[in-house]
XYZ file of C-alpha atoms in Angstrom:
777
model
C 31.701 -93.599 -52.173
C 30.703 -89.928 -52.637
C 34.300 -88.685 -52.716
C 35.166 -91.147 -55.447
C 31.987 -91.081 -57.506
C 31.534 -87.318 -57.921
C 35.002 -86.755 -59.504
C 34.405 -89.792 -61.718
C 31.128 -88.405 -63.050
C 32.408 -84.878 -63.504
C 35.607 -86.174 -65.106
C 33.592 -88.254 -67.566
C 31.461 -85.215 -68.323
C 34.367 -82.970 -69.303
C 36.188 -85.816 -71.042
C 33.228 -86.122 -73.395
C 33.272 -82.359 -73.886
C 36.971 -82.337 -74.696
C 36.595 -85.197 -77.172
C 33.836 -83.371 -78.989
C 35.820 -80.130 -79.095
C 38.802 -81.993 -80.517
C 36.611 -83.036 -83.426
C 35.671 -79.414 -84.065
C 32.117 -79.986 -82.836
C 31.732 -77.362 -80.091
C 29.469 -77.993 -77.126
C 26.683 -75.627 -76.163
C 25.956 -75.521 -72.420
C 22.703 -73.563 -72.692
C 20.213 -74.496 -69.984
C 22.791 -75.530 -67.391
C 22.565 -74.288 -63.821
C 24.358 -74.542 -60.477
C 22.657 -73.695 -57.204
C 23.970 -73.345 -53.672
C 22.324 -72.279 -50.453
C 21.645 -72.984 -46.784
C 18.855 -74.781 -44.966
C 17.755 -74.511 -41.349
C 15.419 -77.105 -39.882
C 13.608 -77.478 -36.583
C 12.464 -81.020 -35.848
C 10.209 -82.141 -33.003
C 9.406 -85.834 -32.650
C 6.657 -87.535 -30.711
C 7.390 -88.922 -27.249
C 6.275 -92.317 -26.034
C 3.644 -92.551 -23.304
C 5.342 -95.640 -21.986
C 5.271 -97.760 -18.847
C 6.830 -100.825 -17.297
C 5.001 -103.335 -15.160
C 6.101 -105.226 -12.082
C 3.026 -107.444 -11.994
C -0.151 -108.084 -13.953
C -1.886 -105.120 -12.296
C 0.843 -102.589 -11.454
C 2.501 -100.175 -13.872
C 5.096 -97.463 -13.503
C 4.734 -94.629 -16.060
C 7.797 -93.926 -18.136
C 8.318 -91.349 -20.893
C 10.534 -92.697 -23.629
C 12.814 -90.705 -25.979
C 11.290 -88.631 -28.752
C 11.082 -90.180 -32.192
C 12.015 -88.074 -35.272
C 12.153 -91.018 -37.670
C 8.775 -90.470 -39.354
C 9.572 -86.948 -40.568
C 12.877 -88.284 -41.972
C 11.404 -91.602 -43.163
C 12.594 -91.472 -46.777
C 14.544 -88.194 -46.715
C 17.385 -86.393 -44.959
C 16.222 -83.030 -43.596
C 19.402 -82.110 -41.764
C 20.265 -78.430 -41.760
C 23.362 -77.118 -43.511
C 24.643 -76.229 -46.955
C 22.478 -77.431 -49.847
C 23.109 -77.429 -53.561
C 22.123 -78.735 -56.968
C 24.017 -79.231 -60.214
C 22.335 -79.497 -63.599
C 24.814 -79.349 -66.491
C 23.493 -79.897 -70.020
C 25.750 -79.899 -73.050
C 25.075 -80.761 -76.663
C 26.456 -80.447 -80.146
C 25.368 -81.652 -83.543
C 26.736 -85.109 -82.728
C 26.930 -85.563 -78.957
C 25.009 -84.720 -75.820
C 25.652 -85.017 -72.108
C 23.815 -84.129 -68.897
C 24.964 -84.321 -65.289
C 22.427 -83.824 -62.516
C 23.016 -83.898 -58.772
C 20.860 -82.946 -55.808
C 21.023 -83.208 -52.012
C 24.790 -83.385 -52.295
C 26.428 -84.800 -49.184
C 23.140 -85.954 -47.630
C 21.676 -89.432 -47.085
C 19.209 -88.959 -49.972
C 21.813 -87.833 -52.523
C 21.229 -88.405 -56.234
C 23.925 -88.237 -58.938
C 23.114 -89.017 -62.553
C 25.252 -88.732 -65.683
C 23.749 -89.370 -69.117
C 25.308 -88.912 -72.519
C 25.954 -90.342 -75.918
C 26.182 -89.796 -79.636
C 22.937 -89.272 -81.494
C 21.812 -92.441 -83.278
C 24.951 -94.390 -82.294
C 25.205 -95.004 -78.554
C 24.150 -93.707 -75.155
C 25.273 -94.338 -71.586
C 24.313 -93.675 -67.996
C 26.192 -93.748 -64.662
C 24.316 -93.041 -61.457
C 24.213 -93.177 -57.698
C 20.930 -93.078 -55.794
C 20.915 -92.998 -51.996
C 17.788 -93.276 -49.867
C 17.368 -93.669 -46.115
C 14.536 -95.623 -44.525
C 14.212 -94.360 -40.982
C 11.820 -96.672 -39.173
C 11.792 -95.617 -35.521
C 14.342 -93.635 -33.508
C 14.975 -93.690 -29.768
C 14.209 -97.365 -29.252
C 15.221 -98.978 -25.937
C 16.427 -102.508 -25.222
C 17.872 -104.342 -22.220
C 20.183 -106.228 -24.587
C 23.681 -104.881 -25.279
C 25.061 -104.101 -28.731
C 21.678 -103.388 -30.418
C 21.910 -104.129 -34.126
C 24.877 -106.464 -33.589
C 25.217 -110.180 -34.200
C 25.935 -110.917 -30.501
C 23.420 -109.297 -28.148
C 24.385 -111.236 -25.021
C 24.007 -109.689 -21.575
C 27.418 -109.494 -19.853
C 27.590 -111.577 -16.702
C 24.290 -113.334 -17.372
C 25.478 -116.864 -16.634
C 23.309 -119.452 -18.391
C 21.034 -121.081 -15.863
C 21.015 -118.310 -13.236
C 19.085 -116.146 -12.696
C 15.979 -116.983 -14.689
C 14.777 -113.398 -15.028
C 17.403 -110.655 -14.665
C 16.253 -107.334 -13.152
C 15.885 -105.569 -16.516
C 12.471 -104.107 -15.754
C 13.079 -100.352 -15.670
C 13.733 -99.003 -19.204
C 15.599 -96.008 -17.727
C 18.700 -98.226 -17.586
C 18.289 -99.753 -21.065
C 20.357 -99.086 -24.191
C 19.047 -96.550 -26.715
C 19.352 -97.033 -30.491
C 17.659 -96.218 -33.808
C 15.835 -98.463 -36.226
C 17.163 -97.147 -39.541
C 18.291 -98.489 -42.896
C 20.399 -96.854 -45.582
C 20.071 -97.953 -49.208
C 22.717 -97.097 -51.791
C 22.372 -97.941 -55.476
C 25.331 -97.505 -57.822
C 25.242 -98.575 -61.450
C 25.266 -97.780 -65.095
C 24.292 -98.975 -68.547
C 25.434 -98.692 -72.146
C 23.229 -98.851 -75.244
C 24.675 -99.218 -78.755
C 22.775 -98.994 -82.043
C 25.411 -97.854 -84.526
C 22.819 -96.131 -86.755
C 21.322 -99.526 -87.615
C 18.125 -101.441 -86.810
C 20.148 -103.510 -84.343
C 20.674 -102.554 -80.707
C 22.468 -104.060 -77.744
C 22.303 -102.909 -74.143
C 24.200 -103.922 -71.021
C 23.661 -102.710 -67.495
C 24.864 -103.316 -63.973
C 23.790 -101.956 -60.610
C 24.654 -102.828 -57.051
C 22.285 -102.154 -54.175
C 23.428 -102.244 -50.567
C 21.091 -101.950 -47.585
C 22.633 -101.610 -44.159
C 21.336 -100.747 -40.729
C 19.069 -102.010 -37.976
C 15.526 -103.298 -38.366
C 12.949 -104.568 -35.829
C 12.986 -108.260 -34.955
C 11.259 -110.246 -32.239
C 11.436 -113.749 -30.791
C 9.405 -115.858 -28.461
C 10.403 -116.425 -24.861
C 9.630 -119.988 -23.841
C 7.255 -122.316 -25.606
C 4.543 -119.964 -26.806
C 2.468 -116.827 -26.306
C 1.945 -117.651 -22.643
C 5.636 -116.986 -22.018
C 5.831 -113.562 -23.684
C 8.284 -112.248 -26.267
C 11.290 -109.979 -26.710
C 11.785 -107.233 -29.296
C 15.238 -106.130 -30.429
C 17.199 -104.548 -33.253
C 18.412 -107.002 -35.846
C 21.459 -106.440 -38.060
C 20.859 -105.761 -41.759
C 23.664 -105.991 -44.307
C 22.178 -106.864 -47.704
C 23.707 -106.598 -51.140
C 22.019 -107.214 -54.485
C 23.991 -107.305 -57.731
C 21.942 -107.043 -60.931
C 23.400 -107.626 -64.383
C 21.211 -107.130 -67.445
C 21.809 -107.740 -71.119
C 19.387 -107.343 -73.989
C 19.556 -106.977 -77.731
C 17.148 -106.745 -80.579
C 16.187 -105.738 -84.096
C 13.575 -103.099 -84.944
C 12.042 -101.857 -88.200
C 8.814 -100.203 -89.237
C 7.219 -103.606 -89.805
C 8.146 -105.104 -86.433
C 10.694 -105.693 -83.729
C 12.180 -108.518 -81.694
C 14.355 -108.430 -78.568
C 15.855 -110.879 -76.099
C 16.789 -109.907 -72.542
C 18.595 -111.570 -69.645
C 18.787 -110.757 -65.931
C 21.109 -112.208 -63.329
C 20.351 -110.993 -59.803
C 22.368 -112.130 -56.785
C 21.238 -111.332 -53.268
C 23.670 -111.864 -50.405
C 23.337 -111.314 -46.679
C 26.572 -110.756 -44.774
C 24.869 -111.805 -41.521
C 23.308 -115.276 -41.586
C 22.495 -115.601 -37.879
C 22.479 -113.575 -34.682
C 22.304 -114.479 -30.994
C 20.540 -112.845 -28.049
C 20.130 -113.624 -24.375
C 16.853 -115.464 -23.872
C 15.703 -114.525 -20.368
C 13.102 -117.287 -20.129
C 15.621 -119.910 -21.227
C 17.724 -119.251 -18.106
C 19.823 -116.655 -19.946
C 21.051 -119.109 -22.554
C 22.093 -117.686 -25.953
C 19.278 -118.114 -28.428
C 19.817 -118.057 -32.199
C 17.786 -116.309 -34.896
C 18.250 -117.156 -38.584
C 18.285 -114.221 -41.010
C 17.448 -114.111 -44.766
C 19.646 -116.470 -46.817
C 21.478 -115.725 -50.064
C 19.624 -116.354 -53.322
C 20.105 -116.116 -57.081
C 17.544 -115.137 -59.727
C 18.052 -115.792 -63.441
C 15.472 -114.621 -65.982
C 15.298 -114.759 -69.771
C 12.703 -112.853 -71.778
C 11.538 -112.514 -75.380
C 9.521 -109.649 -76.879
C 8.298 -109.534 -80.468
C 5.941 -107.256 -82.409
C 4.581 -107.527 -85.933
C 2.930 -104.460 -87.482
C 1.127 -103.651 -90.743
C -0.863 -106.898 -90.634
C -4.306 -107.199 -92.303
C -6.956 -104.675 -91.127
C -4.172 -102.487 -89.747
C -3.372 -105.016 -87.023
C -0.469 -105.459 -84.651
C 0.581 -108.716 -83.025
C 2.574 -108.549 -79.774
C 4.151 -111.554 -78.077
C 6.053 -111.702 -74.800
C 7.466 -114.606 -72.823
C 9.721 -115.015 -69.789
C 11.380 -117.833 -67.898
C 12.957 -117.371 -64.489
C 14.412 -119.489 -61.712
C 14.989 -118.376 -58.119
C 17.332 -120.603 -56.096
C 18.987 -120.732 -52.695
C 20.607 -123.307 -50.445
C 21.153 -123.464 -46.685
C 21.366 -125.927 -43.821
C 18.244 -126.905 -41.894
C 18.521 -126.362 -38.156
C 18.419 -129.639 -36.228
C 17.987 -128.244 -32.720
C 16.961 -125.301 -30.595
C 16.450 -124.164 -27.015
C 13.419 -125.409 -25.087
C 12.538 -125.280 -21.370
C 12.618 -128.547 -19.459
C 10.178 -128.271 -16.574
C 7.807 -130.768 -14.993
C 5.380 -128.112 -13.745
C 2.440 -127.144 -15.926
C 2.273 -124.333 -16.668
C 5.814 -123.431 -15.636
C 6.173 -120.204 -13.692
C 9.949 -120.165 -14.033
C 11.829 -122.698 -16.098
C 13.770 -124.930 -13.735
C 15.830 -126.319 -16.571
C 16.540 -125.708 -20.213
C 17.965 -127.921 -22.877
C 18.429 -128.433 -26.576
C 15.527 -129.741 -28.602
C 16.992 -132.104 -31.212
C 14.804 -132.760 -34.214
C 15.180 -135.077 -37.164
C 13.993 -133.248 -40.275
C 13.665 -135.221 -43.478
C 16.596 -133.269 -44.955
C 19.613 -131.550 -43.441
C 19.758 -129.100 -46.347
C 17.076 -126.953 -47.938
C 17.512 -126.348 -51.651
C 15.085 -123.689 -52.770
C 13.966 -123.516 -56.377
C 10.998 -121.610 -57.761
C 10.567 -121.733 -61.525
C 8.263 -119.225 -63.201
C 7.056 -119.101 -66.796
C 4.970 -116.313 -68.307
C 3.556 -115.638 -71.741
C 1.287 -112.969 -73.180
C -0.259 -112.518 -76.598
C -2.298 -109.598 -77.912
C -3.719 -108.869 -81.360
C -5.052 -105.342 -81.903
C -6.929 -104.313 -85.060
C -8.399 -101.143 -86.505
C -11.302 -102.210 -88.728
C -12.126 -98.730 -89.994
C -15.291 -96.713 -89.446
C -14.232 -96.113 -85.858
C -14.137 -99.806 -84.910
C -11.158 -101.343 -83.133
C -10.600 -104.580 -81.238
C -8.101 -106.438 -79.085
C -7.715 -110.158 -78.444
C -5.428 -111.116 -75.568
C -4.140 -114.110 -73.644
C -1.911 -114.143 -70.539
C -0.259 -117.155 -68.933
C 1.545 -117.338 -65.587
C 2.927 -120.520 -64.046
C 5.073 -120.744 -60.921
C 6.327 -124.103 -59.726
C 7.924 -124.701 -56.352
C 10.595 -127.374 -56.786
C 12.206 -126.768 -53.409
C 13.184 -129.420 -50.907
C 10.152 -130.684 -49.018
C 11.166 -130.662 -45.352
C 8.817 -132.671 -43.130
C 8.610 -133.912 -39.553
C 6.550 -137.044 -40.022
C 4.872 -139.227 -37.438
C 7.339 -141.867 -36.301
C 8.288 -144.430 -33.705
C 11.189 -144.860 -31.330
C 13.118 -146.674 -34.010
C 16.599 -146.079 -35.382
C 18.096 -146.060 -38.821
C 21.063 -148.108 -39.951
C 23.502 -145.825 -38.109
C 21.544 -145.915 -34.887
C 20.166 -142.387 -35.106
C 16.452 -142.092 -34.233
C 14.101 -141.269 -37.092
C 11.151 -138.874 -37.155
C 11.438 -138.050 -33.449
C 12.930 -135.409 -31.158
C 14.751 -135.355 -27.829
C 15.357 -132.776 -25.127
C 18.703 -132.809 -23.324
C 20.069 -130.477 -20.670
C 22.206 -127.544 -21.758
C 24.968 -127.047 -22.653
C 25.026 -130.485 -24.299
C 24.900 -130.463 -28.099
C 25.207 -134.225 -28.589
C 22.285 -136.190 -29.968
C 21.205 -138.530 -27.136
C 20.397 -142.210 -27.197
C 17.249 -143.341 -29.029
C 15.508 -144.255 -25.801
C 15.294 -140.614 -24.765
C 13.480 -139.524 -27.916
C 9.814 -138.569 -28.024
C 7.742 -138.969 -31.180
C 4.726 -136.842 -32.052
C 2.988 -135.907 -35.244
C 2.332 -136.202 -38.019
C 3.611 -132.826 -39.202
C 3.215 -132.870 -42.981
C 4.312 -130.016 -45.179
C 3.501 -128.983 -48.721
C 4.946 -126.847 -51.525
C 2.692 -124.179 -52.994
C 2.516 -123.787 -56.787
C -0.108 -122.241 -59.022
C -1.010 -121.508 -62.628
C -3.071 -118.595 -64.005
C -4.581 -118.177 -67.479
C -6.339 -114.987 -68.499
C -7.947 -114.429 -71.899
C -10.562 -112.196 -73.442
C -11.607 -109.667 -76.063
C -12.038 -105.876 -75.952
C -13.713 -103.778 -78.631
C -14.504 -100.135 -79.284
C -16.791 -98.219 -81.659
C -16.468 -94.466 -82.173
C -19.915 -93.481 -83.371
C -18.685 -89.983 -84.190
C -16.137 -87.499 -82.915
C -18.059 -86.933 -79.692
C -19.221 -90.463 -78.785
C -17.454 -93.762 -78.277
C -18.601 -97.121 -76.896
C -16.178 -99.719 -75.554
C -16.511 -103.052 -73.831
C -15.025 -106.439 -73.251
C -15.235 -109.840 -71.637
C -12.488 -111.903 -70.058
C -11.972 -115.072 -68.052
C -9.324 -115.935 -65.472
C -8.587 -119.448 -64.264
C -6.311 -120.298 -61.323
C -5.129 -123.802 -60.465
C -3.245 -124.398 -57.204
C -1.082 -127.146 -55.769
C -0.359 -127.396 -52.070
C -3.468 -125.535 -50.966
C -6.271 -127.934 -50.215
C -9.028 -125.478 -49.320
C -9.518 -124.339 -52.937
C -7.509 -126.009 -55.678
C -9.255 -124.140 -58.496
C -10.793 -120.688 -58.924
C -12.531 -119.166 -61.959
C -13.299 -115.489 -62.535
C -15.469 -113.901 -65.215
C -15.238 -110.198 -65.985
C -17.485 -108.005 -68.175
C -17.023 -104.282 -68.703
C -18.537 -101.457 -70.746
C -17.611 -97.791 -71.138
C -19.252 -94.781 -72.759
C -17.366 -91.541 -73.598
C -19.180 -88.331 -74.527
C -17.950 -84.831 -75.445
C -21.023 -83.438 -77.255
C -21.396 -80.398 -74.981
C -18.725 -77.756 -75.546
C -16.328 -77.608 -72.630
C -17.750 -80.782 -71.052
C -16.525 -84.340 -71.488
C -17.147 -87.452 -69.488
C -16.904 -91.180 -69.396
C -18.848 -93.823 -67.518
C -17.403 -97.293 -66.988
C -19.098 -100.326 -65.432
C -17.340 -103.558 -64.489
C -18.872 -106.780 -63.192
C -16.678 -109.529 -61.749
C -17.847 -112.955 -60.613
C -15.627 -115.477 -58.826
C -16.260 -119.122 -57.967
C -13.976 -121.749 -56.446
C -13.953 -125.513 -56.108
C -13.818 -125.980 -52.351
C -12.788 -128.974 -50.313
C -15.302 -128.644 -47.457
C -13.401 -131.109 -45.249
C -10.173 -129.057 -45.228
C -10.835 -125.330 -44.904
C -8.098 -122.807 -44.212
C -7.297 -122.474 -40.526
C -8.332 -125.974 -39.560
C -5.820 -128.470 -38.193
C -4.424 -130.038 -41.397
C -4.437 -133.509 -39.856
C -8.090 -133.709 -38.832
C -10.995 -133.236 -41.225
C -13.514 -130.618 -40.169
C -17.105 -131.743 -39.697
C -20.406 -129.847 -40.019
C -20.498 -129.729 -36.209
C -17.383 -127.533 -36.170
C -17.251 -123.800 -36.879
C -14.149 -124.027 -39.169
C -16.195 -126.213 -41.521
C -18.032 -123.030 -42.609
C -14.998 -120.782 -43.024
C -13.585 -119.733 -46.389
C -10.542 -117.537 -46.973
C -11.865 -114.382 -48.612
C -9.214 -114.438 -51.362
C -10.912 -117.554 -52.805
C -14.496 -117.095 -51.559
C -17.299 -117.083 -54.104
C -18.352 -113.509 -54.742
C -19.931 -110.964 -57.051
C -18.298 -107.575 -57.494
C -19.969 -104.706 -59.387
C -17.960 -101.522 -59.954
C -18.837 -98.150 -61.495
C -16.490 -95.299 -62.381
C -17.544 -91.816 -63.524
C -15.175 -89.104 -64.778
C -16.271 -85.562 -65.733
C -14.119 -82.683 -67.048
C -15.764 -79.265 -67.405
C -14.467 -75.841 -68.462
C -17.524 -73.637 -67.729
C -15.806 -70.364 -68.693
C -12.432 -69.046 -69.809
C -9.654 -69.717 -67.279
C -11.870 -72.208 -65.389
C -11.193 -75.980 -65.250
C -13.020 -78.495 -63.092
C -12.998 -82.275 -62.820
C -14.906 -84.857 -60.838
C -14.161 -88.548 -60.490
C -15.819 -91.266 -58.423
C -15.465 -95.033 -58.122
C -17.890 -97.281 -56.281
C -17.090 -100.963 -55.791
C -18.998 -103.605 -53.852
C -17.898 -107.131 -53.063
C -20.600 -109.533 -51.939
C -19.180 -112.818 -50.631
C -21.495 -115.766 -51.169
C -22.158 -119.152 -49.597
C -20.558 -118.188 -46.275
C -21.949 -118.674 -42.801
C -18.855 -117.231 -41.148
C -15.945 -115.127 -42.304
C -15.916 -111.993 -44.449
C -19.345 -111.331 -45.928
C -19.288 -107.849 -47.484
C -16.816 -105.212 -48.724
C -17.697 -101.670 -49.863
C -15.229 -99.126 -51.325
C -16.092 -95.603 -52.465
C -13.712 -92.945 -53.762
C -14.456 -89.302 -54.734
C -12.093 -86.718 -56.269
C -12.826 -83.044 -57.089
C -10.468 -80.469 -58.646
C -11.215 -76.809 -59.451
C -8.704 -74.435 -61.112
C -8.954 -70.779 -62.115
C -6.575 -68.236 -63.557
C -3.912 -67.539 -66.136
C -0.633 -69.429 -65.606
C 1.208 -66.311 -66.833
C -0.358 -64.150 -64.117
C -2.225 -65.737 -61.206
C -3.720 -69.216 -60.932
C -5.048 -71.310 -58.062
C -6.171 -74.919 -57.771
C -8.381 -76.472 -55.086
C -8.582 -80.239 -54.767
C -10.306 -82.730 -52.475
C -10.438 -86.496 -52.050
C -12.593 -88.774 -49.918
C -12.257 -92.553 -49.720
C -14.092 -94.989 -47.452
C -13.655 -98.739 -47.108
C -16.028 -100.885 -45.052
C -16.012 -104.640 -44.651
C -18.078 -106.947 -42.445
C -17.079 -110.220 -40.826
C -19.168 -112.774 -38.911
C -17.859 -115.320 -36.409
C -19.145 -117.999 -34.060
C -18.039 -118.999 -30.586
C -18.894 -122.581 -29.786
C -20.716 -125.078 -31.975
C -22.890 -124.176 -34.980
C -26.422 -125.511 -35.104
C -28.910 -126.167 -37.865
C -31.526 -123.487 -38.215
C -31.361 -120.275 -36.171
C -28.199 -120.243 -34.057
C -28.740 -120.076 -30.284
C -26.983 -117.337 -28.330
C -25.913 -118.105 -24.791
C -22.771 -117.957 -22.696
C -21.252 -120.981 -24.445
C -22.520 -120.647 -28.037
C -23.093 -117.303 -29.677
C -22.521 -115.311 -32.864
C -20.349 -112.210 -32.918
C -19.301 -109.870 -35.718
C -17.095 -106.928 -36.633
C -17.493 -103.964 -38.930
C -14.151 -102.526 -40.031
C -14.006 -98.979 -41.382
C -11.128 -97.142 -43.042
C -11.491 -93.497 -44.140
C -9.006 -91.347 -46.087
C -9.554 -87.627 -46.689
C -7.483 -84.963 -48.384
C -7.934 -81.389 -49.499
C -5.510 -78.767 -50.634
C -4.906 -75.367 -52.210
C -2.185 -74.510 -54.728
C -1.472 -70.967 -55.963
C 1.023 -69.449 -58.430
C 1.440 -65.703 -58.827
C 3.737 -63.672 -61.115
C 3.355 -60.094 -59.828
C 6.320 -58.871 -61.929
C 8.539 -60.254 -64.644
C 11.260 -60.949 -62.095
C 9.259 -62.235 -59.139
C 7.454 -65.592 -58.957
C 5.533 -66.680 -55.864
C 4.234 -70.179 -55.171
C 2.294 -71.558 -52.255
C 0.431 -74.708 -51.302
C -1.437 -76.114 -48.321
C -2.288 -79.811 -48.030
C -4.333 -81.513 -45.309
C -4.744 -85.293 -45.169
C -6.319 -87.609 -42.609
C -6.740 -91.331 -42.230
C -9.091 -92.949 -39.786
C -11.134 -95.954 -38.989
C -11.665 -98.649 -36.448
C -13.577 -101.769 -35.527
C -17.116 -101.993 -34.210
C -17.954 -105.224 -32.365
C -21.322 -106.872 -31.910
C -22.132 -110.043 -29.987
C -25.198 -112.165 -29.446
C -24.148 -113.126 -25.931
C -25.785 -110.910 -23.333
C -25.828 -113.302 -20.378
C -22.391 -112.350 -19.043
C -21.063 -109.253 -17.339
C -19.236 -107.726 -20.285
C -16.443 -108.316 -22.770
C -16.181 -111.198 -25.185
C -17.931 -113.676 -22.888
C -20.935 -111.455 -22.426
C -22.160 -107.960 -23.158
C -20.767 -105.528 -25.722
C -17.159 -105.760 -26.765
C -15.026 -102.627 -26.650
C -14.739 -100.800 -29.985
C -11.393 -99.289 -30.941
C -10.003 -96.806 -33.438
C -6.932 -97.618 -35.488
C -4.424 -95.796 -37.674
C -5.956 -92.354 -37.147
C -3.562 -89.784 -38.584
C -3.608 -86.130 -39.564
C -0.985 -84.356 -41.646
C -0.809 -80.662 -42.577
C 1.813 -79.193 -44.907
C 2.319 -75.511 -45.796
C 4.855 -74.728 -48.518
C 5.783 -71.155 -49.513
C 8.415 -70.257 -52.103
C 9.576 -67.086 -53.856
C 11.984 -66.763 -56.819
C 13.511 -63.414 -57.790
C 15.524 -62.989 -61.002
C 18.416 -60.606 -60.424
C 19.409 -60.790 -64.101
C 19.508 -63.357 -66.909
C 21.988 -65.556 -65.038
C 21.246 -65.183 -61.322
C 18.081 -66.154 -59.431
C 17.546 -66.027 -55.666
C 15.090 -68.302 -53.863
C 13.598 -68.060 -50.388
C 11.409 -70.846 -49.055
C 9.487 -71.867 -45.961
C 7.940 -75.285 -45.172
C 6.040 -76.351 -42.085
C 4.605 -79.813 -41.560
C 2.660 -81.351 -38.672
C 1.781 -85.042 -38.328
C -0.417 -86.494 -35.572
C -0.915 -90.201 -34.941
C -3.373 -92.068 -32.743
C -3.949 -95.821 -32.701
C -5.649 -97.870 -29.979
C -3.619 -100.898 -31.056
C -0.456 -99.149 -29.794
C -1.941 -98.757 -26.290
C -1.491 -102.360 -25.327
C -0.795 -102.212 -21.592
C -3.280 -100.375 -19.350
C -3.294 -97.327 -21.625
C 0.492 -97.204 -21.988
C 2.871 -98.610 -24.574
C 4.763 -101.318 -22.681
C 8.527 -101.578 -22.335
C 8.719 -104.335 -19.748
C 5.411 -106.164 -19.353
C 4.430 -108.843 -16.869
C 0.982 -110.354 -17.192
C 1.440 -112.883 -14.436
C 3.396 -116.080 -14.013
C 5.873 -116.659 -16.817
C 4.265 -114.169 -19.208
C 7.109 -111.633 -19.326
C 7.824 -109.486 -22.387
C 10.394 -106.843 -23.311
C 9.582 -104.223 -25.976
C 11.656 -101.460 -27.566
C 8.900 -98.872 -28.098
C 9.201 -99.108 -31.892
C 6.577 -97.146 -33.900
C 4.703 -96.165 -30.730
C 4.237 -92.439 -31.455
C 5.508 -91.259 -34.864
C 3.872 -87.821 -34.498
C 6.101 -84.888 -35.388
C 6.353 -81.184 -36.180
C 8.777 -79.838 -38.807
C 9.846 -76.340 -39.850
C 12.282 -75.672 -42.699
C 13.634 -72.328 -43.921
C 15.992 -72.287 -46.901
C 17.731 -69.799 -49.164
C 19.524 -70.552 -52.440
C 21.216 -68.754 -55.297
C 21.166 -70.280 -58.778
C 23.413 -69.386 -61.702
C 22.217 -70.310 -65.194
C 24.632 -70.640 -68.091
């Protein structure tokens, strides 16, 4: 693609230049530049403190490969030749610009823009971006990332668990994706109020991403992690046109987006299923069509403007519904090793799923300037999404047959490798297993107003209401929110300005107390059951006050300071169990001093903390004070997340030819979970005594960036740069097996799992030294 696209863009560039010159309208290439240089990088990735277990209590330490994916997550830092191209040409009639950076690397960008002033404009581009997820992963399966990951010689049925316990003999691979976007657009106005625009882009995403599947019938049988193939393509075509004058404008737009997946399914050896090939279904193809309308009317009474927008879209797909899958066939309970395996035949209500989600949106705003510093805005927003997809159900049934003799609403298990639906007498019927389609509608409306008392003072405020109606979610079919806000801006003191904004949000929902989220959908919860008192926190009744303060102060010449803070509290109401409280606080400080033409530095800092509390119950709730004993007790968690950042930035121009820049940035994230329990009659852990707290997602990142530019003359500039970056990661959730990240894990009996080591230790250290020379036209 690169070898073909670069000549195409450059050829188009000089073709436009030649056409302009032929008309006697010479191009001026002032401002163009070409740079070339070299880059040397030293990359050190984190290693995995891994292990593999031969029983529930024995581990063998194992150090996995280093992982350099995090430092290359969305960039390509390979060493080698580097270069940039920035060509800008213009005349009295035409203009063109070609920009390219990271040429030849996985994050390459090429962009060509041009046109004729007032008549037309065009763009052709290529944008590449890697997404490196985790490198150095290990798997006992062959052909990682392929569609057939079947162990050679693993005959279905024997043995049940192959000796793939030591990761030293496993296959190594990388979890990585590469995205490539190629496209262009053309806009024509013809020096008239009319305009028409057409665009097309094609996005491909290829590589390997993490997937996992169960082994056996549930969590008691473990799982397997492996690399799944990714070969996506999205083709977007857009068309819009409109008419615009001083008094108003109107436009209509259309989007057709087609997503296709070249790999619909993949197979892997399922060790628990006696080495039978198991099948995983991957994302299906889909099509999105959307039509939109935008209109604006200006110069209405009291200097008003009316804006209207509406869209209609439909997302569709179609694929066959699986009618069978592998399942162990064993009379022992629980099975230690499956003595047999067969095909589970089901009878879904439809053999084909036809997906269709229809979405309609509309928005209306009317802004007015009443004079004397008074302005207002009325607004209304509407959003409706309807799920018209096929409703696939597995209803409660009997051992009956339909007119063709095939059993209805039941399933059967037959021994592998048979794929024939058995006789009705062998079917088992359970259920019911109802399903539902989720749809919802939102309506948001309100009024905002402002009054500028004088040049230094302004008051603003508003009220709004949001209503949500849901279908297919029985815990809360309706939710209402009311929002009130007020803001005061002041700049009376010279060099000091500030604004204070307060927001109050109140939410209430119509709950169905007999069917809360998380409860078995077939049995109504009763006041004697804990789930009766649960509410999902996205619909829970709550009050949420929020305050934001912003100050900007220039205390003396060359000094600039700013301070910003936001405090938000969410108090969940009418809950005995679940999330009860949420606090968020954010602080930002910036201080700058100096003359940009000589020396200037900036210091900045940020601190953010999020805390939320949750309360739970083990056992049966009781009226009045809840008893706490070994069988019935309350327990709770306090989750904390903290983000911190501070940095220094300096620019110095010691001479007319030399420019020095430097920056240092330090960021950390942290947090964890604190447990509390009312049960103290046991010996420790969940069933008695304190639970073990843990820290999660604790990271630290330091970046030092130094750069010097020296102008040799008016055309040539040399650049020397140095970058060092260090990232440290620590997370108790990644230490899941006796202090080690597991590769092969056996927790006793049939609970065997195989992991790849993905994301275990993304810590890294990076050093980059680069040198470039740039020629300016």
